[in-house]
Amino acid sequence: MLTVDHVVRFLEAFAPVKLAESWDNVGLLVGDRAAAVERAMTCLTITPSSAAEAVAAGAQLIVTHHPLPFKPLKQLTTDTSEGRLLWQLARAGVSIYSPHTAFDSAAQGINQHLAEGLGLTDIEPLVLHDEADPIPVGAGRFGKLQPALTLAELAARVKKFFQLDLVQRVGPGDAPLTQVAVACGSAGEFLATAERRGCQCLLTGETRFHTCLEAEARGMTLLLAGHFATERFAVERLAAVLAEEFAELSVWASRDERDPLNWA
């Protein structure tokens, strides 16, 4: 019998918890390790629609990128949206696991796949987790563009990879790029690190307005593809990884999950 613990132990090896940021909340967050699991769903975020989908489809486990709960709870009631989701899933016997920033940084994690998908070479972590690790892993990635591209050409490659019509940019379209940093989600804090690594561009999902001004002041360029886009593709890949690892597990990426942001 496949149990929640079997899947948890695989995920802990695939995206080691030690790679998670100190502020994060990763691992098995809700559930019974001994419970049987036959159906599992991956998603970027547990929302009313994705939670309802999991319950309706009979999932016993949700692997969500964004943790639920994220912050410590003093009460678990239906008075809050977070409490309602947790109560709904617990009553239905659905366990919750989140790899979050451990998955961002893992050897086969989000940022590695993002860097590879954009055609970067000589890929390294932006921030190395531990120099003693035999395989260098850590936060973000950076690598070379061979041949060099302009910012507009890289933006076109980003749109194709994420299947987007638009991305935001900071900097002129003809800016030459030979080295690029990537960091999924909201990662404007890596701007200075990317510059120190010799990058001319940082690709992330979203960042603050003042980070965009800081990029201009530093002579750096930015590409902002959206928080949802820069992470959702990876939970789809994770569903495929779990399906390959556990032949007896029926697993899918949420079909009802949507980016809440749209262009008017």
Short mmCIF file of C-alpha atoms in Angstrom, two decimals:
data_model
loop_
_atom_site.label_atom_id
_atom_site.label_comp_id
_atom_site.label_asym_id
_atom_site.label_seq_id
_atom_site.Cartn_x
_atom_site.Cartn_y
_atom_site.Cartn_z
CA MET A 1 0.00 0.00 0.00
CA LEU A 2 1.35 3.41 -0.98
CA THR A 3 1.17 5.87 1.90
CA VAL A 4 1.55 9.59 2.33
CA ASP A 5 4.89 8.91 3.99
CA HIS A 6 6.23 7.13 0.89
CA VAL A 7 5.50 10.20 -1.23
CA VAL A 8 6.80 12.56 1.45
CA ARG A 9 10.14 10.73 1.71
CA PHE A 10 10.56 10.89 -2.07
CA LEU A 11 9.79 14.63 -2.13
CA GLU A 12 12.19 15.25 0.73
CA ALA A 13 14.96 13.61 -1.31
CA PHE A 14 13.93 15.30 -4.57
CA ALA A 15 13.82 18.79 -3.01
CA PRO A 16 15.78 18.52 0.26
CA VAL A 17 14.23 20.52 3.09
CA LYS A 18 17.68 21.87 4.02
CA LEU A 19 17.53 24.00 0.85
CA ALA A 20 14.46 25.89 2.04
CA GLU A 21 14.83 29.49 3.16
CA SER A 22 14.81 30.06 6.92
CA TRP A 23 11.53 32.00 6.76
CA ASP A 24 9.72 29.28 4.82
CA ASN A 25 7.33 26.54 5.94
CA VAL A 26 8.00 23.35 3.97
CA GLY A 27 7.31 19.65 4.34
CA LEU A 28 4.18 17.76 5.36
CA LEU A 29 1.94 20.53 6.72
CA VAL A 30 -1.37 18.69 7.15
CA GLY A 31 -2.14 14.99 7.27
CA ASP A 32 -1.36 11.49 8.42
CA ARG A 33 1.86 9.91 7.19
CA ALA A 34 0.35 6.44 7.53
CA ALA A 35 -2.70 7.24 5.40
CA ALA A 36 -3.07 5.44 2.08
CA VAL A 37 -2.77 7.55 -1.06
CA GLU A 38 -3.96 6.54 -4.51
CA ARG A 39 -4.73 9.96 -5.99
CA ALA A 40 -2.67 13.14 -5.70
CA MET A 41 -2.82 16.62 -7.19
CA THR A 42 -0.09 19.20 -7.63
CA CYS A 43 -0.82 22.92 -7.74
CA LEU A 44 0.90 26.26 -7.39
CA THR A 45 -1.44 27.49 -4.63
CA ILE A 46 -4.33 26.03 -2.68
CA THR A 47 -7.33 28.20 -3.51
CA PRO A 48 -11.07 27.60 -3.19
CA SER A 49 -11.15 26.28 -6.76
CA SER A 50 -8.11 23.99 -6.49
CA ALA A 51 -9.22 22.70 -3.08
CA ALA A 52 -12.70 21.94 -4.43
CA GLU A 53 -11.13 20.17 -7.42
CA ALA A 54 -8.99 17.98 -5.15
CA VAL A 55 -11.94 17.00 -2.96
CA ALA A 56 -14.26 16.35 -5.90
CA ALA A 57 -11.64 14.20 -7.63
CA GLY A 58 -10.96 12.13 -4.51
CA ALA A 59 -7.37 13.22 -3.96
CA GLN A 60 -5.79 12.11 -0.69
CA LEU A 61 -2.75 14.38 -1.12
CA ILE A 62 -2.09 17.86 -2.48
CA VAL A 63 1.48 18.84 -3.29
CA THR A 64 1.29 22.63 -3.37
CA HIS A 65 4.20 24.90 -4.15
CA HIS A 66 3.00 27.71 -1.87
CA PRO A 67 2.57 26.48 1.72
CA LEU A 68 -0.79 26.26 3.46
CA PRO A 69 -0.54 27.18 6.24
CA PHE A 70 2.40 29.52 5.77
CA LYS A 71 2.44 31.34 9.11
CA PRO A 72 1.75 29.75 12.52
CA LEU A 73 -1.96 29.52 13.38
CA LYS A 74 -3.44 30.27 16.79
CA GLN A 75 -6.88 29.03 15.75
CA LEU A 76 -8.16 26.76 13.02
CA THR A 77 -11.70 27.91 12.27
CA THR A 78 -13.77 28.74 9.22
CA ASP A 79 -13.73 32.44 10.16
CA THR A 80 -10.83 33.02 7.75
CA SER A 81 -10.29 31.96 4.14
CA GLU A 82 -7.17 30.03 5.16
CA GLY A 83 -9.04 28.28 7.96
CA ARG A 84 -11.93 27.36 5.66
CA LEU A 85 -9.56 25.74 3.16
CA LEU A 86 -7.69 23.80 5.82
CA TRP A 87 -10.93 22.65 7.48
CA GLN A 88 -12.40 21.58 4.14
CA LEU A 89 -9.33 19.55 3.18
CA ALA A 90 -8.82 18.00 6.62
CA ARG A 91 -12.46 16.90 6.78
CA ALA A 92 -12.03 15.27 3.36
CA GLY A 93 -8.87 13.47 4.49
CA VAL A 94 -6.57 15.40 2.15
CA SER A 95 -2.95 15.76 3.28
CA ILE A 96 -0.88 18.80 2.24
CA TYR A 97 2.82 18.84 1.36
CA SER A 98 4.77 21.92 0.24
CA PRO A 99 8.35 21.92 -1.09
CA HIS A 100 8.31 25.68 -1.89
CA THR A 101 11.79 27.28 -1.76
CA ALA A 102 13.45 23.86 -1.46
CA PHE A 103 11.95 23.06 -4.88
CA ASP A 104 13.05 26.47 -6.20
CA SER A 105 16.67 25.66 -5.34
CA ALA A 106 16.92 21.90 -5.87
CA ALA A 107 19.22 20.31 -8.43
CA GLN A 108 16.21 19.47 -10.61
CA GLY A 109 14.08 22.29 -9.25
CA ILE A 110 12.25 25.23 -10.76
CA ASN A 111 15.16 27.58 -11.38
CA GLN A 112 17.32 24.86 -12.92
CA HIS A 113 14.58 23.93 -15.38
CA LEU A 114 13.93 27.60 -16.08
CA ALA A 115 17.58 28.28 -16.88
CA GLU A 116 17.78 25.20 -19.10
CA GLY A 117 14.50 26.06 -20.81
CA LEU A 118 15.82 29.48 -21.78
CA GLY A 119 18.92 27.92 -23.30
CA LEU A 120 21.48 29.14 -20.76
CA THR A 121 24.81 27.33 -20.59
CA ASP A 122 27.37 26.95 -17.78
CA ILE A 123 24.51 27.19 -15.28
CA GLU A 124 25.35 27.83 -11.63
CA PRO A 125 23.37 28.84 -8.52
CA LEU A 126 23.14 32.58 -7.90
CA VAL A 127 23.55 31.95 -4.16
CA LEU A 128 25.32 28.71 -3.31
CA HIS A 129 23.71 26.83 -0.43
CA ASP A 130 26.76 24.89 0.75
CA GLU A 131 30.17 24.72 -0.89
CA ALA A 132 30.59 21.19 0.50
CA ASP A 133 27.65 19.81 -1.53
CA PRO A 134 28.90 17.51 -4.31
CA ILE A 135 26.29 19.00 -6.65
CA PRO A 136 26.19 22.81 -6.47
CA VAL A 137 22.66 23.91 -5.54
CA GLY A 138 21.17 27.06 -4.11
CA ALA A 139 18.90 30.01 -4.76
CA GLY A 140 18.38 31.22 -8.32
CA ARG A 141 20.52 30.37 -11.31
CA PHE A 142 22.70 32.22 -13.79
CA GLY A 143 24.34 31.25 -17.03
CA LYS A 144 25.65 32.34 -20.39
CA LEU A 145 23.76 33.11 -23.58
CA GLN A 146 25.60 31.60 -26.55
CA PRO A 147 25.20 33.33 -28.91
CA ALA A 148 24.44 36.64 -27.24
CA LEU A 149 20.90 38.04 -27.52
CA THR A 150 19.30 41.42 -27.16
CA LEU A 151 16.79 42.04 -24.39
CA ALA A 152 13.98 41.99 -26.96
CA GLU A 153 15.19 38.63 -28.35
CA LEU A 154 15.38 37.12 -24.86
CA ALA A 155 11.90 38.47 -24.11
CA ALA A 156 10.60 36.65 -27.19
CA ARG A 157 12.25 33.43 -25.97
CA VAL A 158 10.70 33.89 -22.52
CA LYS A 159 7.24 34.41 -24.02
CA LYS A 160 7.59 31.26 -26.09
CA PHE A 161 8.77 29.19 -23.11
CA PHE A 162 5.91 30.30 -20.86
CA GLN A 163 3.36 30.58 -23.69
CA LEU A 164 2.69 34.23 -22.91
CA ASP A 165 1.58 37.09 -25.11
CA LEU A 166 3.30 39.77 -23.04
CA VAL A 167 6.10 40.21 -20.53
CA GLN A 168 7.28 43.38 -18.82
CA ARG A 169 10.80 44.65 -19.30
CA VAL A 170 13.09 47.23 -17.76
CA GLY A 171 15.74 48.46 -20.19
CA PRO A 172 16.05 49.07 -23.93
CA GLY A 173 15.10 46.28 -26.31
CA ASP A 174 18.48 46.44 -28.02
CA ALA A 175 20.46 45.99 -24.81
CA PRO A 176 23.07 43.26 -25.44
CA LEU A 177 23.00 40.24 -23.12
CA THR A 178 25.68 37.62 -22.67
CA GLN A 179 24.90 36.43 -19.15
CA VAL A 180 21.48 36.16 -17.48
CA ALA A 181 20.15 35.37 -14.01
CA VAL A 182 16.81 33.68 -13.33
CA ALA A 183 14.81 33.43 -10.11
CA CYS A 184 11.19 32.29 -10.11
CA GLY A 185 8.31 33.97 -8.31
CA SER A 186 9.05 37.28 -6.61
CA ALA A 187 12.83 37.63 -6.50
CA GLY A 188 13.85 41.21 -7.07
CA GLU A 189 16.14 40.91 -4.04
CA PHE A 190 18.59 39.02 -6.29
CA LEU A 191 19.24 42.06 -8.49
CA ALA A 192 22.52 43.08 -6.83
CA THR A 193 23.69 39.45 -6.68
CA ALA A 194 22.98 39.01 -10.38
CA GLU A 195 25.01 42.12 -11.14
CA ARG A 196 27.93 40.85 -9.04
CA ARG A 197 27.79 37.59 -10.97
CA GLY A 198 28.36 39.52 -14.20
CA CYS A 199 24.78 39.29 -15.48
CA GLN A 200 23.18 42.02 -17.54
CA CYS A 201 19.63 40.79 -16.95
CA LEU A 202 17.51 39.24 -14.21
CA LEU A 203 14.41 37.29 -15.16
CA THR A 204 11.85 36.87 -12.40
CA GLY A 205 8.08 36.77 -12.00
CA GLU A 206 7.42 40.07 -10.29
CA THR A 207 9.16 42.73 -8.25
CA ARG A 208 8.63 46.12 -6.59
CA PHE A 209 8.52 49.37 -8.58
CA HIS A 210 11.57 50.66 -6.72
CA THR A 211 13.52 47.54 -7.69
CA CYS A 212 12.80 48.43 -11.31
CA LEU A 213 14.19 51.92 -10.69
CA GLU A 214 17.21 50.39 -8.97
CA ALA A 215 17.82 48.20 -12.03
CA GLU A 216 17.83 51.27 -14.26
CA ALA A 217 20.23 53.05 -11.92
CA ARG A 218 22.60 50.06 -12.00
CA GLY A 219 22.41 49.73 -15.77
CA MET A 220 20.77 46.31 -15.36
CA THR A 221 17.79 44.98 -17.29
CA LEU A 222 14.80 43.07 -15.97
CA LEU A 223 12.23 40.75 -17.49
CA LEU A 224 9.06 40.16 -15.47
CA ALA A 225 7.00 37.22 -16.71
CA GLY A 226 4.51 36.99 -13.84
CA HIS A 227 4.63 35.06 -10.58
CA PHE A 228 2.16 32.44 -11.82
CA ALA A 229 3.94 31.76 -15.11
CA THR A 230 7.42 31.40 -13.65
CA GLU A 231 6.30 28.67 -11.23
CA ARG A 232 3.17 26.97 -12.58
CA PHE A 233 5.05 25.11 -15.34
CA ALA A 234 7.12 23.39 -12.65
CA VAL A 235 4.17 21.92 -10.73
CA GLU A 236 3.06 20.39 -14.02
CA ARG A 237 6.52 18.82 -14.36
CA LEU A 238 6.37 17.69 -10.73
CA ALA A 239 3.13 15.81 -11.40
CA ALA A 240 4.92 13.93 -14.19
CA VAL A 241 7.87 13.17 -11.89
CA LEU A 242 5.56 11.71 -9.23
CA ALA A 243 3.64 9.67 -11.80
CA GLU A 244 6.90 8.20 -13.08
CA GLU A 245 8.17 7.41 -9.56
CA PHE A 246 4.92 5.81 -8.31
CA ALA A 247 3.20 3.68 -10.93
CA GLU A 248 0.29 3.03 -8.55
CA LEU A 249 -0.36 6.74 -7.99
CA SER A 250 -2.85 8.67 -10.13
CA VAL A 251 -1.48 12.19 -10.15
CA TRP A 252 -2.33 15.36 -12.06
CA ALA A 253 -1.61 19.09 -12.00
CA SER A 254 -4.66 21.12 -11.03
CA ARG A 255 -6.84 21.73 -14.07
CA ASP A 256 -8.85 24.53 -12.45
CA GLU A 257 -5.94 26.68 -11.24
CA ARG A 258 -5.68 30.03 -13.02
CA ASP A 259 -3.52 33.14 -12.85
CA PRO A 260 -5.62 35.74 -10.95
CA LEU A 261 -3.98 38.55 -12.96
CA ASN A 262 -5.24 39.39 -16.43
CA TRP A 263 -4.64 42.19 -18.89
CA ALA A 264 -7.70 44.50 -19.16
#
